[in-house]
Short mmCIF file of C-alpha atoms in Angstrom, two decimals:
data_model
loop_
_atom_site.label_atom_id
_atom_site.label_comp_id
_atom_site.label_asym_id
_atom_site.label_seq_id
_atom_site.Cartn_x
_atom_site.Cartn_y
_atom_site.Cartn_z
CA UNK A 1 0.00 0.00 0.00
CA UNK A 2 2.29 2.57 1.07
CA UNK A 3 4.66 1.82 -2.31
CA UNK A 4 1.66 2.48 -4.69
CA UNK A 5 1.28 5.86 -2.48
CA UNK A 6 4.37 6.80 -3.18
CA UNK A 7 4.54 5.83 -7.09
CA UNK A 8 1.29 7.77 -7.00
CA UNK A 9 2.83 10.79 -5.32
CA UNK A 10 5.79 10.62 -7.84
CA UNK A 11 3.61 10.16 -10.77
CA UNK A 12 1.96 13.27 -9.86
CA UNK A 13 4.83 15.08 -8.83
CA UNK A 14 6.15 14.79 -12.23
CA UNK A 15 3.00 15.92 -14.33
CA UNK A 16 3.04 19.14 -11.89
CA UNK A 17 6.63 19.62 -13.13
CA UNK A 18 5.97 19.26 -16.69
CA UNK A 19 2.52 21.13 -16.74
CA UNK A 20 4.47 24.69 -17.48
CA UNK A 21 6.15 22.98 -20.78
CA UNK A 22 2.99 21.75 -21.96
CA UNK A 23 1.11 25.35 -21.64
CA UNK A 24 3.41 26.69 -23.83
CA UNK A 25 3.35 24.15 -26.78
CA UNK A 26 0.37 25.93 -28.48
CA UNK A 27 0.84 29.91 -28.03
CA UNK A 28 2.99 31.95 -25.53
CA UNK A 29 2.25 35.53 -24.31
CA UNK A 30 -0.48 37.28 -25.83
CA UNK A 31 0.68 39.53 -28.34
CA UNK A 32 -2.38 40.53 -29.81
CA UNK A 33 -6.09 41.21 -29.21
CA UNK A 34 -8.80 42.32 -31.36
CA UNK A 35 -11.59 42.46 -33.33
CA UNK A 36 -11.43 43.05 -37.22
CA UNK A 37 -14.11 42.27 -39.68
CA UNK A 38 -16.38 39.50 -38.83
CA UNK A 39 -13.61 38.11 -36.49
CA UNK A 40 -12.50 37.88 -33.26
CA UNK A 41 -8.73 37.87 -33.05
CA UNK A 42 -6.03 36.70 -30.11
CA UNK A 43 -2.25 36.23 -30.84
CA UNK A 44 0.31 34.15 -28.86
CA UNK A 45 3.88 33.72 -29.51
CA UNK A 46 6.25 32.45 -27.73
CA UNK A 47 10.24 32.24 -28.98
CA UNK A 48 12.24 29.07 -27.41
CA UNK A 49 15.53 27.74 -28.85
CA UNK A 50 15.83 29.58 -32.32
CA UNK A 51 12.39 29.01 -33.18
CA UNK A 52 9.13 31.70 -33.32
CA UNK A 53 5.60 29.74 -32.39
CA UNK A 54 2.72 32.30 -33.28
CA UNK A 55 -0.70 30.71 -32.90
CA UNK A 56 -4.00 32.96 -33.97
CA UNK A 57 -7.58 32.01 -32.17
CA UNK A 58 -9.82 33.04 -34.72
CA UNK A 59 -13.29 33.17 -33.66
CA UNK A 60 -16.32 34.52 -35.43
CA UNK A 61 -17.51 38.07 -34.10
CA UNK A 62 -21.13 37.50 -33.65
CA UNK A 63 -21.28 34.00 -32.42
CA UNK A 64 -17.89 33.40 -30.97
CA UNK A 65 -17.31 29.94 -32.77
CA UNK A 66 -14.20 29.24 -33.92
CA UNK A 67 -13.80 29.34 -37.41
CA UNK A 68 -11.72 26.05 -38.35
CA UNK A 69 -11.67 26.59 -42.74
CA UNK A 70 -9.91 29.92 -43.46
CA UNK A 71 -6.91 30.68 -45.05
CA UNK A 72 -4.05 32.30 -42.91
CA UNK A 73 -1.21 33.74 -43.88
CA UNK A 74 1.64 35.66 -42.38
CA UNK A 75 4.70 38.05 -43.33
CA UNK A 76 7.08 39.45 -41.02
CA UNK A 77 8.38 43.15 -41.78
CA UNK A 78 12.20 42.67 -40.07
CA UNK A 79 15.22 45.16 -40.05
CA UNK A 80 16.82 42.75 -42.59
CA UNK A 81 13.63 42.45 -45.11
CA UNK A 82 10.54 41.20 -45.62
CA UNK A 83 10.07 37.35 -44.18
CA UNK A 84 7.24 35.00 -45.48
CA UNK A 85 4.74 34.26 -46.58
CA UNK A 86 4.13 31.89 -44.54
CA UNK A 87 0.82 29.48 -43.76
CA UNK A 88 -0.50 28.71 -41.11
CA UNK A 89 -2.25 25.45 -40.04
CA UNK A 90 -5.13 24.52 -38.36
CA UNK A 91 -3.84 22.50 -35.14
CA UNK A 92 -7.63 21.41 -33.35
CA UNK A 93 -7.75 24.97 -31.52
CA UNK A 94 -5.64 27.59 -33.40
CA UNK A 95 -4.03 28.33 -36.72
CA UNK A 96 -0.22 28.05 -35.57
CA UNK A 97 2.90 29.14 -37.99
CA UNK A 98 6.50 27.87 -36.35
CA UNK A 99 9.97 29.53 -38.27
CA UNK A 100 13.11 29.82 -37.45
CA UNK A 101 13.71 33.24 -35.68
CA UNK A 102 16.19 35.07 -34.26
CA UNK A 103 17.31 35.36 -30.50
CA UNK A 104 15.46 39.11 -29.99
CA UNK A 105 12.26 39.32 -32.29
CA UNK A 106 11.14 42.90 -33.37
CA UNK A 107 8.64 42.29 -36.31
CA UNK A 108 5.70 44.23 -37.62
CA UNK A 109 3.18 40.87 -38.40
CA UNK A 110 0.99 40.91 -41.18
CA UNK A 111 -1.68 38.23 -41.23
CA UNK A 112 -3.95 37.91 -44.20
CA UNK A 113 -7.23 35.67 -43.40
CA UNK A 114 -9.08 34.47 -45.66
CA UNK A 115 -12.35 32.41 -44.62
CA UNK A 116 -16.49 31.67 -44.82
CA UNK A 117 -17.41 34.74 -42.50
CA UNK A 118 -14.95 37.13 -44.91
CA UNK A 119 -11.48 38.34 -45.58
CA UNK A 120 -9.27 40.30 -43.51
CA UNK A 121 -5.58 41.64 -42.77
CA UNK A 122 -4.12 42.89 -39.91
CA UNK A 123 -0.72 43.91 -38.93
CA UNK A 124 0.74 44.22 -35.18
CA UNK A 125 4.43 44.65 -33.91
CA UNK A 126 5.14 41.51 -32.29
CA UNK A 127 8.48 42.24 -29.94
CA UNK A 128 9.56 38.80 -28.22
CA UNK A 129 12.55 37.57 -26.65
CA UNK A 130 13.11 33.70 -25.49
CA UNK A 131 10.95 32.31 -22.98
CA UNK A 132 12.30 30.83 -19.64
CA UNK A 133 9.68 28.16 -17.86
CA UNK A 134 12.56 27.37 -15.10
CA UNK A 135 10.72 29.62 -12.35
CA UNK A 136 7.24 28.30 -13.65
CA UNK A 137 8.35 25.06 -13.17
CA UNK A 138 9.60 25.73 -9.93
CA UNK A 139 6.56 27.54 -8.60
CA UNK A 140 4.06 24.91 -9.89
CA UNK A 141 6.23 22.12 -8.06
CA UNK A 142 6.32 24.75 -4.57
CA UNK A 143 2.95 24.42 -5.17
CA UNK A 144 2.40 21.32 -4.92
CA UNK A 145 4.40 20.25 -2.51
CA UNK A 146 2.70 23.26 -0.40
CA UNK A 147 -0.83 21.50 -1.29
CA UNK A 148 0.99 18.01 -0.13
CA UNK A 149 1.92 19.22 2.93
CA UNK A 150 -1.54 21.03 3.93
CA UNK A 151 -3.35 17.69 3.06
CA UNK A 152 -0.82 15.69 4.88
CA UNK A 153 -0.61 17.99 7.95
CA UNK A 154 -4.73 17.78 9.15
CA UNK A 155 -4.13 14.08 9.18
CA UNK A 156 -1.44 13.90 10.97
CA UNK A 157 -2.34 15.71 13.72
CA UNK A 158 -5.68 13.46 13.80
CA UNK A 159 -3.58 10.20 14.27
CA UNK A 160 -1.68 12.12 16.87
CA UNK A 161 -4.91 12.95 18.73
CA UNK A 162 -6.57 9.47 18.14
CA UNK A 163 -3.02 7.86 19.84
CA UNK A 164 -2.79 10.09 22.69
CA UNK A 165 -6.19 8.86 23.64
CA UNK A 166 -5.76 5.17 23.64
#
């Protein structure tokens, strides 16, 4: 009994660790929020090891349902020269574009949408530097071992009660 409590506790100890990693896989910081045309519009990008993830939740205005058939493409104005076109796919939730990038990122992004409720473009400046999840990581795993300990503590002291009776 007490071994399967503590593969359990490990087991979970781990997915707290690697729950920071996994938020960032589809989007980052919010770099951009808006409505344009018949859409609702939110940004995320996040820059990790050479590499640019921007992810677009496109939504339609009215209704709020996400619209899963446009077209999306994106350019990047950088000082060195226009970057792009590039598409970007569908992933389930968002329309997500990963490039190589460089270590400081200070684009103007154009993204042209094309899609049932309409077309659109938009352009934002999308200033990003790499992302660090070491003091995520280590807050989500103080966290846990905070909500460990206040779960372990009540019980304790209830054993410690029940024996000093007996």
């Amino acid at each position: 009994m007490a071994r399967r409590r503590t593969a359990a506790w490990i087991i979970a100890a781990l997915v707290a660790l690697a729950l920071p990693s996994a938020a960032a896989a589809h989007g980052g910081s919010l770099v951009f929020s808006g409505d344009r045309g018949p859409y609702q519009i939110r940004a995320f990008a996040i820059l990790n090891e050479g590499w640019l993830d921007y992810s677009i939740d496109l939504r339609e205005l009215g209704s709020g349902e996400r619209v899963t058939g446009a077209q999306v493409s994106i350019m990047a104005l950088t000082p060195d020269g226009l970057l792009g076109p590039w598409n970007a796919i569908y992933t389930g939730t968002v329309y997500e574009m990963i490039e190589r990038a460089p270590d400081d990122v200070d684009w103007t992004i154009q993204v042209d949408v094309t899609g049932g409720p309409g077309s659109i473009s938009y352009a934002h400046r999308l200033q990003i530097t790499p992302g660090t999840w070491v003091w995520p990581t280590v807050a989500v795993g103080v966290v846990f071992a905070l909500a460990i300990a206040a779960h372990a503590y009540p019980g304790r002291k209830r054993r410690a009660r029940a024996g000093s009776r007996q």
